[in-house]
Structure formats: structure tokens, C-alpha cells
């Protein structure tokens, strides 16, 4: 990766600009079991889906990309659904047009989702904690391996 040394340290020509949690669709089943269920009795199913990246607005020698990641979470107690949710995050990244197409593809298809995942996991954990599930540990995901099998395209707009 192309790094430059500045007065304040090393800066990269690949920048994480901003992110937004853009979807929270969470349903808590209205049953007594949800209130009395103990943390150790909660099983979690967690899955990740990738979206195509969007490439846009080349200006000031910068190209911007939007990368999106979606997660599905289901909580169970004795195979009974307690809660379920779909959450997604979108992040904006920029490059200074200093990369080969191969490196750029790697950054957007692999690195951008890897950067976004911790933010999405934190948001999901907060929603679950606010719903009374204490600390639910979401499984770690090998984004690099998952991205290799996903068919992520970079679409220009």
C-alpha cells in the first residue's frame, strides 16, 4: 500500500472517510421467555452478506467508494426464536488514484468490509444489550476468506 510520511506521521492514500448504520430491522418476540431467559441460555446465529461497491465522483485526484455490509442475527433459547434482526452499514472510502486496478480491487473488496465489520458488530451488540440480552458475543468473521467467495463488483455511478 502506498504510504506517505507527513509531519504528523504516516498517511495512507486509501482513506476511511465515514460510515453510517443504514438499516436496523430488529424484532424481539413478545413472550415471557425473553424476560426471564438467562444469558447462558441464548444461542446466536450470525451471518454476513456483501453488497457491490459503488465508485463515484473523481475530483481533486480522488476517487470515492461506498462499501456496504449486511448482517443477520438470530437469538434462540432451546430452538425457540427470541429475537432476530437485519443490520447494515455503509462506509465511504477514498483513494488518491495511486493504485493499480488490482490493488484498488483488493482494497475495496477485502479491506473496506474488514474495516466496517467492527462498527457493525458494535452497533448490533448495543442494540442487543439495550433489548435486555446483556452482552451477546457475536462470532468473529474472517472477512478476507468470506470476501474471496463473495462476488463483489465495483459499480461506477
Coordinates of N, CA, C and O in Angstrom, one line a residue:
X1 N 0.8 -1.2 0.0 CA 0.0 0.0 0.0 C 0.9 1.2 0.0 O 1.9 1.3 0.7
X2 N 0.5 2.2 -0.7 CA 1.3 3.5 -0.8 C 1.1 4.3 0.4 O 0.0 4.7 0.7
X3 N 2.1 4.5 1.2 CA 2.1 5.4 2.4 C 3.0 6.5 2.2 O 4.0 6.4 1.5
X4 N 2.6 7.7 2.7 CA 3.4 8.8 2.7 C 3.7 9.3 4.1 O 2.9 9.2 4.9
X5 N 4.9 9.9 4.2 CA 5.3 10.4 5.6 C 5.0 11.9 5.6 O 5.4 12.6 4.7
X6 N 4.2 12.3 6.6 CA 3.9 13.7 6.8 C 4.5 14.1 8.1 O 5.1 13.4 8.8
X7 N 4.3 15.4 8.4 CA 4.8 16.0 9.7 C 4.2 15.2 10.9 O 4.8 15.1 11.9
X8 N 2.9 14.8 10.7 CA 2.2 14.1 11.8 C 2.3 12.6 11.8 O 1.7 12.0 12.6
X9 N 3.1 12.0 10.9 CA 3.2 10.6 10.9 C 3.0 10.1 9.5 O 3.2 10.8 8.5
X10 N 2.6 8.8 9.4 CA 2.4 8.2 8.1 C 0.9 8.3 7.7 O 0.0 8.1 8.5
X11 N 0.6 8.8 6.5 CA -0.7 8.9 6.0 C -0.8 7.9 4.8 O 0.1 7.8 4.0
X12 N -2.0 7.4 4.6 CA -2.2 6.5 3.5 C -3.0 7.2 2.4 O -3.8 8.1 2.7
X13 N -2.8 6.7 1.2 CA -3.6 7.3 0.1 C -5.0 6.5 0.0 O -5.8 6.9 -0.9
X14 N -5.2 5.6 0.9 CA -6.5 4.9 1.0 C -7.1 5.4 2.3 O -6.5 5.1 3.4
X15 N -8.2 6.1 2.3 CA -8.7 6.7 3.5 C -10.2 6.2 3.8 O -11.0 6.1 2.9
X16 N -10.4 5.9 5.1 CA -11.8 5.6 5.5 C -12.4 7.0 5.9 O -11.9 7.6 6.9
X17 N -13.4 7.4 5.2 CA -13.9 8.8 5.4 C -15.0 8.8 6.4 O -14.9 9.7 7.3
X18 N -16.0 7.9 6.3 CA -17.1 8.0 7.3 C -17.9 6.7 7.1 O -17.8 6.0 6.1
X19 N -18.8 6.5 8.0 CA -19.8 5.4 7.9 C -21.1 5.8 8.6 O -21.2 6.7 9.4
X20 N -22.1 5.0 8.2 CA -23.5 5.2 8.8 C -24.0 3.8 8.9 O -23.9 2.9 8.0
X21 N -24.7 3.5 10.1 CA -25.5 2.3 10.2 C -26.8 2.7 9.4 O -27.5 3.6 9.8
X22 N -27.1 2.0 8.3 CA -28.2 2.5 7.5 C -29.4 1.6 7.5 O -30.4 1.8 6.9
X23 N -29.3 0.5 8.3 CA -30.5 -0.4 8.5 C -30.5 -1.1 9.8 O -29.5 -1.7 10.2
X24 N -31.6 -0.9 10.6 CA -31.8 -1.7 11.8 C -33.2 -2.2 11.7 O -34.1 -1.4 11.8
X25 N -33.3 -3.5 11.5 CA -34.6 -4.1 11.5 C -34.6 -5.2 12.5 O -34.1 -6.3 12.3
X26 N -35.0 -4.9 13.7 CA -34.8 -5.8 14.9 C -36.2 -6.1 15.4 O -37.0 -5.2 15.7
X27 N -36.5 -7.4 15.7 CA -37.7 -7.8 16.2 C -37.5 -8.7 17.4 O -36.8 -9.7 17.3
X28 N -38.1 -8.3 18.5 CA -38.0 -9.1 19.8 C -39.3 -9.7 19.9 O -40.4 -9.1 19.9
X29 N -39.4 -11.0 20.0 CA -40.6 -11.8 20.1 C -41.3 -11.4 21.5 O -40.6 -11.5 22.5
X30 N -42.6 -11.0 21.5 CA -43.2 -10.6 22.7 C -43.7 -11.8 23.5 O -44.8 -12.3 23.5
X31 N -42.7 -12.4 24.3 CA -43.1 -13.5 25.1 C -42.3 -13.4 26.5 O -41.3 -12.8 26.6
X32 N -42.8 -14.1 27.5 CA -42.3 -14.0 28.8 C -40.9 -14.6 28.8 O -40.0 -14.2 29.5
X33 N -40.6 -15.6 28.0 CA -39.3 -16.3 27.9 C -38.2 -15.2 27.6 O -37.1 -15.4 28.1
X34 N -38.5 -14.2 26.9 CA -37.5 -13.2 26.6 C -37.1 -12.4 27.9 O -35.9 -12.0 28.0
X35 N -38.0 -12.2 28.8 CA -37.7 -11.5 30.0 C -36.9 -12.4 31.0 O -36.0 -11.9 31.7
X36 N -37.3 -13.6 31.1 CA -36.7 -14.5 32.1 C -35.5 -15.3 31.6 O -34.8 -15.9 32.4
X37 N -35.3 -15.3 30.3 CA -34.2 -16.1 29.7 C -32.8 -15.6 30.2 O -32.5 -14.4 30.2
X38 N -32.0 -16.5 30.7 CA -30.6 -16.2 31.2 C -29.6 -16.1 30.0 O -29.8 -16.9 29.0
X39 N -28.7 -15.3 30.1 CA -27.7 -15.1 29.1 C -27.0 -16.4 28.6 O -26.8 -16.6 27.4
X40 N -26.7 -17.3 29.5 CA -26.0 -18.5 29.2 C -26.9 -19.4 28.4 O -26.5 -20.4 27.8
X41 N -28.2 -19.1 28.3 CA -29.2 -20.0 27.6 C -29.5 -19.4 26.2 O -30.4 -19.9 25.5
X42 N -28.8 -18.4 25.7 CA -29.1 -17.8 24.5 C -28.0 -18.3 23.4 O -26.8 -18.2 23.6
X43 N -28.5 -18.8 22.3 CA -27.7 -19.2 21.2 C -27.8 -18.2 20.1 O -28.9 -17.6 19.9
X44 N -26.7 -17.9 19.5 CA -26.7 -16.9 18.4 C -26.3 -17.5 17.1 O -25.3 -18.3 17.0
X45 N -27.1 -17.1 16.1 CA -26.7 -17.4 14.7 C -26.4 -16.0 14.0 O -27.2 -15.1 14.2
X46 N -25.2 -15.9 13.4 CA -24.8 -14.7 12.8 C -24.3 -14.9 11.4 O -23.5 -15.8 11.2
X47 N -24.7 -14.1 10.5 CA -24.3 -14.2 9.1 C -24.0 -12.9 8.5 O -24.6 -11.9 8.9
X48 N -23.1 -12.9 7.5 CA -22.7 -11.6 6.8 C -23.0 -11.7 5.4 O -22.8 -12.8 4.8
X49 N -23.4 -10.6 4.8 CA -23.6 -10.6 3.3 C -22.9 -9.3 2.8 O -22.9 -8.3 3.4
X50 N -22.3 -9.4 1.6 CA -21.6 -8.3 1.0 C -22.5 -7.7 -0.1 O -23.3 -8.4 -0.7
X51 N -22.4 -6.4 -0.3 CA -23.1 -5.8 -1.4 C -22.0 -5.3 -2.4 O -20.8 -5.1 -2.0
X52 N -22.4 -5.0 -3.6 CA -21.5 -4.4 -4.5 C -21.0 -3.0 -4.1 O -21.8 -2.3 -3.4
X53 N -19.8 -2.7 -4.4 CA -19.3 -1.4 -4.0 C -19.7 -0.4 -5.1 O -19.8 -0.7 -6.3
X54 N -19.8 0.9 -4.8 CA -20.1 1.9 -5.7 C -18.9 2.8 -5.8 O -18.3 3.3 -4.8
X55 N -18.5 3.1 -7.1 CA -17.4 4.0 -7.3 C -17.9 5.3 -7.9 O -18.8 5.2 -8.9
X56 N -17.6 6.4 -7.4 CA -18.1 7.7 -7.9 C -17.2 8.9 -7.7 O -16.2 8.8 -7.0
X57 N -17.6 9.9 -8.3 CA -17.0 11.3 -8.2 C -15.5 11.3 -8.1 O -14.9 11.3 -7.0
X58 N -14.9 11.4 -9.2 CA -13.5 11.6 -9.2 C -13.2 13.1 -9.2 O -13.6 13.8 -10.2
X59 N -12.6 13.6 -8.2 CA -12.3 15.0 -8.1 C -11.1 15.2 -7.3 O -10.8 14.4 -6.4
X60 N -10.4 16.3 -7.5 CA -9.1 16.6 -6.8 C -8.2 15.4 -6.7 O -7.7 15.1 -5.6
X61 N -8.1 14.6 -7.8 CA -7.3 13.4 -7.8 C -7.7 12.4 -6.8 O -6.9 11.6 -6.3
X62 N -9.0 12.4 -6.4 CA -9.5 11.4 -5.5 C -10.7 10.7 -6.2 O -11.5 11.3 -6.9
X63 N -10.8 9.4 -5.9 CA -12.0 8.6 -6.2 C -12.6 8.1 -5.0 O -11.9 7.7 -4.0
X64 N -13.9 8.1 -4.9 CA -14.6 7.7 -3.7 C -15.4 6.4 -4.0 O -15.9 6.2 -5.1
X65 N -15.5 5.6 -2.9 CA -16.2 4.4 -3.0 C -17.2 4.3 -1.8 O -16.9 4.7 -0.7
X66 N -18.3 3.6 -2.0 CA -19.2 3.2 -0.9 C -19.2 1.7 -0.8 O -19.5 1.0 -1.8
X67 N -18.9 1.2 0.3 CA -18.9 -0.2 0.6 C -20.0 -0.5 1.6 O -20.2 0.3 2.5
X68 N -20.7 -1.6 1.4 CA -21.8 -1.9 2.3 C -21.7 -3.3 2.7 O -21.4 -4.2 2.0
X69 N -22.1 -3.5 4.0 CA -22.0 -4.9 4.6 C -23.3 -5.1 5.4 O -23.8 -4.1 6.0
X70 N -23.9 -6.2 5.3 CA -25.2 -6.5 6.0 C -25.0 -7.8 6.9 O -24.3 -8.7 6.5
X71 N -25.6 -7.7 8.0 CA -25.5 -8.9 9.0 C -26.9 -9.3 9.4 O -27.9 -8.5 9.5
X72 N -27.1 -10.6 9.6 CA -28.3 -11.2 10.1 C -28.0 -11.9 11.4 O -27.0 -12.6 11.5
X73 N -28.8 -11.6 12.4 CA -28.6 -12.1 13.7 C -29.9 -12.8 14.2 O -31.0 -12.1 14.1
X74 N -29.8 -14.0 14.7 CA -31.0 -14.7 15.3 C -30.6 -15.2 16.6 O -29.5 -15.7 16.8
X75 N -31.4 -14.9 17.6 CA -31.1 -15.4 19.0 C -32.2 -16.4 19.3 O -33.4 -16.2 19.1
X76 N -31.7 -17.5 19.9 CA -32.6 -18.7 20.2 C -32.4 -19.1 21.7 O -31.4 -18.9 22.3
X77 N -33.5 -19.7 22.2 CA -33.4 -20.4 23.5 C -34.1 -21.7 23.3 O -35.3 -21.7 23.0
X78 N -33.4 -22.8 23.4 CA -34.0 -24.1 23.2 C -34.7 -24.2 21.8 O -35.8 -24.6 21.7
X79 N -34.0 -23.7 20.8 CA -34.5 -23.7 19.4 C -35.7 -22.8 19.2 O -36.3 -22.8 18.1
X80 N -36.1 -22.0 20.2 CA -37.2 -21.1 20.1 C -36.7 -19.7 19.8 O -35.7 -19.2 20.5
X81 N -37.2 -19.0 18.8 CA -36.7 -17.7 18.4 C -37.0 -16.7 19.5 O -38.2 -16.5 19.8
X82 N -36.0 -16.0 20.0 CA -36.2 -14.9 20.9 C -36.2 -13.6 20.2 O -37.1 -12.7 20.5
X83 N -35.3 -13.4 19.3 CA -35.2 -12.2 18.6 C -34.5 -12.4 17.3 O -33.7 -13.4 17.1
X84 N -34.7 -11.5 16.3 CA -34.0 -11.6 15.1 C -33.8 -10.2 14.5 O -34.6 -9.3 14.8
X85 N -32.8 -10.0 13.7 CA -32.6 -8.7 13.1 C -31.7 -8.7 11.9 O -30.9 -9.7 11.7
X86 N -31.9 -7.7 11.1 CA -31.0 -7.5 9.9 C -30.5 -6.1 10.1 O -31.3 -5.1 10.3
X87 N -29.2 -5.9 10.0 CA -28.5 -4.7 10.2 C -27.5 -4.5 9.1 O -27.0 -5.4 8.5
X88 N -27.4 -3.2 8.7 CA -26.4 -2.9 7.6 C -25.6 -1.6 7.9 O -26.1 -0.8 8.6
X89 N -24.5 -1.6 7.3 CA -23.6 -0.4 7.4 C -23.1 0.0 6.1 O -22.8 -0.9 5.2
X90 N -22.9 1.3 5.8 CA -22.3 1.8 4.6 C -21.2 2.7 5.0 O -21.3 3.5 5.9
X91 N -20.1 2.5 4.3 CA -18.9 3.3 4.6 C -18.4 4.0 3.3 O -18.4 3.4 2.2
X92 N -17.8 5.2 3.5 CA -17.2 5.9 2.3 C -15.7 5.8 2.5 O -15.1 6.1 3.6
X93 N -15.0 5.5 1.4 CA -13.6 5.4 1.3 C -13.1 6.2 0.2 O -13.8 6.4 -0.8
X94 N -11.9 6.7 0.2 CA -11.3 7.4 -0.9 C -9.9 7.0 -1.2 O -9.2 6.4 -0.3
X95 N -9.5 7.1 -2.4 CA -8.1 6.8 -2.8 C -7.7 8.0 -3.6 O -8.4 8.8 -4.2
X96 N -6.3 8.1 -3.7 CA -5.7 9.3 -4.5 C -5.3 8.8 -5.8 O -4.3 9.3 -6.4
X97 N -6.0 7.8 -6.4 CA -5.7 7.3 -7.7 C -4.3 6.9 -7.9 O -3.7 7.0 -9.0
X98 N -3.7 6.4 -6.8 CA -2.3 6.0 -6.9 C -2.1 4.5 -6.9 O -1.0 4.0 -6.9
X99 N -3.1 3.7 -7.1 CA -3.1 2.3 -7.0 C -3.3 1.7 -8.4 O -4.1 2.2 -9.2
X100 N -2.8 0.5 -8.6 CA -3.1 -0.3 -9.8 C -4.6 -0.8 -9.6 O -5.1 -0.8 -8.5
X101 N -5.2 -1.2 -10.7 CA -6.5 -1.7 -10.6 C -6.6 -2.9 -9.7 O -7.6 -3.1 -8.9
X102 N -5.6 -3.8 -9.7 CA -5.6 -5.0 -8.8 C -5.6 -4.6 -7.3 O -6.3 -5.2 -6.5
X103 N -4.8 -3.6 -7.0 CA -4.7 -3.2 -5.6 C -6.0 -2.5 -5.2 O -6.5 -2.7 -4.1
X104 N -6.5 -1.7 -6.0 CA -7.7 -1.0 -5.8 C -8.9 -2.0 -5.5 O -9.6 -1.9 -4.6
X105 N -8.9 -3.0 -6.4 CA -10.0 -4.1 -6.2 C -9.8 -4.7 -4.8 O -10.8 -5.0 -4.1
X106 N -8.6 -5.1 -4.4 CA -8.4 -5.7 -3.1 C -8.8 -4.8 -2.0 O -9.4 -5.2 -1.0
X107 N -8.4 -3.5 -2.1 CA -8.8 -2.5 -1.0 C -10.3 -2.4 -0.8 O -10.8 -2.5 0.3
X108 N -11.0 -2.3 -1.9 CA -12.5 -2.1 -1.9 C -13.2 -3.4 -1.6 O -14.2 -3.5 -0.8
X109 N -12.8 -4.5 -2.1 CA -13.5 -5.8 -1.9 C -13.1 -6.5 -0.6 O -14.0 -7.2 -0.1
X110 N -11.9 -6.3 -0.1 CA -11.5 -7.0 1.1 C -11.3 -6.1 2.3 O -11.8 -6.4 3.4
X111 N -10.5 -5.0 2.1 CA -10.2 -4.2 3.2 C -11.3 -3.3 3.7 O -11.5 -3.2 4.9
X112 N -12.1 -2.8 2.8 CA -13.2 -1.9 3.2 C -14.2 -2.7 4.1 O -14.6 -2.2 5.2
X113 N -14.7 -3.9 3.7 CA -15.6 -4.7 4.6 C -14.9 -5.0 5.9 O -15.6 -5.0 7.0
X114 N -13.6 -5.3 5.9 CA -12.9 -5.6 7.2 C -12.9 -4.4 8.1 O -12.9 -4.6 9.3
X115 N -12.8 -3.2 7.5 CA -12.8 -2.0 8.4 C -14.2 -1.8 8.9 O -14.4 -1.4 10.1
X116 N -15.2 -2.0 8.1 CA -16.6 -1.8 8.5 C -17.2 -2.8 9.6 O -18.0 -2.4 10.4
X117 N -16.7 -4.0 9.5 CA -17.3 -5.0 10.4 C -17.3 -4.7 11.9 O -18.3 -4.9 12.5
X118 N -16.2 -4.2 12.4 CA -16.2 -3.9 13.9 C -17.3 -2.9 14.3 O -17.9 -3.0 15.3
X119 N -17.5 -1.9 13.4 CA -18.5 -0.9 13.7 C -19.9 -1.5 13.7 O -20.8 -1.2 14.5
X120 N -20.1 -2.4 12.7 CA -21.4 -3.1 12.6 C -21.6 -4.0 13.8 O -22.7 -4.0 14.4
X121 N -20.6 -4.7 14.2 CA -20.7 -5.6 15.4 C -21.0 -4.8 16.6 O -21.8 -5.2 17.5
X122 N -20.4 -3.7 16.8 CA -20.6 -2.8 18.0 C -22.0 -2.3 18.0 O -22.7 -2.3 19.1
X123 N -22.6 -1.9 16.9 CA -23.9 -1.4 16.8 C -24.9 -2.5 17.2 O -25.9 -2.3 18.0
X124 N -24.7 -3.7 16.7 CA -25.6 -4.9 17.0 C -25.5 -5.2 18.4 O -26.5 -5.4 19.1
X125 N -24.3 -5.2 19.0 CA -24.1 -5.5 20.4 C -24.9 -4.5 21.3 O -25.5 -4.9 22.3
X126 N -24.8 -3.2 20.9 CA -25.5 -2.2 21.7 C -27.0 -2.4 21.6 O -27.7 -2.2 22.6
X127 N -27.5 -2.7 20.4 CA -29.0 -2.9 20.3 C -29.4 -4.1 21.1 O -30.4 -4.1 21.8
X128 N -28.6 -5.2 21.1 CA -29.0 -6.4 21.9 C -28.9 -6.1 23.4 O -29.8 -6.5 24.1
X129 N -27.9 -5.4 23.8 CA -27.8 -5.0 25.2 C -29.0 -4.1 25.6 O -29.5 -4.3 26.7
X130 N -29.4 -3.2 24.8 CA -30.5 -2.3 25.1 C -31.8 -3.1 25.1 O -32.8 -2.6 25.7
X131 N -31.8 -4.2 24.5 CA -33.0 -5.1 24.5 C -33.0 -6.1 25.6 O -33.9 -6.9 25.7
X132 N -32.0 -6.0 26.5 CA -32.0 -6.8 27.7 C -31.3 -8.1 27.6 O -31.4 -9.0 28.4
X133 N -30.4 -8.3 26.5 CA -29.7 -9.5 26.4 C -28.3 -9.5 27.0 O -27.4 -10.3 26.6
X134 N -28.0 -8.5 27.8 CA -26.7 -8.4 28.4 C -25.7 -8.3 27.3 O -25.9 -7.7 26.3
X135 N -24.5 -8.9 27.5 CA -23.5 -8.9 26.5 C -23.6 -10.2 25.6 O -23.3 -11.3 26.1
X136 N -24.0 -10.0 24.4 CA -24.1 -11.2 23.5 C -22.8 -11.1 22.7 O -22.5 -10.1 22.0
X137 N -22.0 -12.2 22.7 CA -20.7 -12.2 22.0 C -21.0 -12.7 20.5 O -21.5 -13.8 20.3
X138 N -20.9 -11.8 19.6 CA -21.1 -12.2 18.2 C -19.8 -12.9 17.7 O -18.7 -12.5 18.0
X139 N -20.0 -13.9 16.9 CA -18.8 -14.6 16.4 C -17.9 -13.7 15.5 O -18.4 -12.8 14.8
X140 N -16.6 -14.0 15.5 CA -15.7 -13.3 14.6 C -15.9 -13.9 13.2 O -16.2 -15.1 13.1
X141 N -15.7 -13.1 12.2 CA -15.8 -13.5 10.9 C -14.5 -13.2 10.1 O -14.0 -12.1 10.3
X142 N -14.0 -14.2 9.4 CA -12.8 -14.0 8.6 C -13.3 -13.3 7.3 O -13.7 -14.0 6.3
X143 N -13.3 -12.0 7.3 CA -13.8 -11.2 6.2 C -13.0 -11.5 4.9 O -13.5 -11.6 3.8
X144 N -11.7 -11.7 5.0 CA -10.8 -11.9 3.9 C -11.3 -13.2 3.2 O -11.4 -13.2 1.9
X145 N -11.5 -14.3 3.9 CA -11.9 -15.5 3.3 C -13.4 -15.4 2.8 O -13.6 -15.9 1.7
X146 N -14.2 -14.8 3.5 CA -15.6 -14.6 3.0 C -15.7 -13.7 1.8 O -16.4 -14.0 0.8
X147 N -14.9 -12.7 1.7 CA -14.9 -11.8 0.5 C -14.4 -12.5 -0.7 O -14.8 -12.2 -1.8
X148 N -13.4 -13.5 -0.5 CA -12.9 -14.2 -1.7 C -14.0 -15.1 -2.4 O -14.0 -15.2 -3.6
X149 N -15.0 -15.6 -1.6 CA -16.0 -16.4 -2.2 C -17.2 -15.6 -2.6 O -18.1 -16.0 -3.4
X150 N -17.3 -14.3 -2.1 CA -18.4 -13.4 -2.5 C -18.1 -12.8 -3.9 O -17.0 -12.6 -4.3
X151 N -19.1 -12.6 -4.6 CA -19.0 -12.0 -5.9 C -19.3 -10.5 -5.8 O -20.3 -10.0 -6.2
X152 N -18.3 -9.7 -5.3 CA -18.4 -8.3 -5.1 C -17.9 -7.6 -6.4 O -16.8 -7.8 -6.8
X153 N -18.8 -6.8 -6.9 CA -18.4 -6.0 -8.1 C -18.3 -4.5 -7.7 O -18.9 -4.1 -6.7
X154 N -17.5 -3.8 -8.4 CA -17.4 -2.3 -8.2 C -18.1 -1.7 -9.4 O -17.8 -1.8 -10.5
X155 N -19.2 -1.0 -9.0 CA -20.1 -0.4 -10.0 C -19.8 1.1 -10.0 O -19.8 1.8 -9.0
X156 N -19.6 1.7 -11.2 CA -19.4 3.1 -11.3 C -20.8 3.8 -11.5 O -21.6 3.3 -12.2
X157 N -20.9 4.9 -10.8 CA -22.1 5.7 -10.9 C -21.8 7.1 -11.3 O -20.7 7.6 -11.2

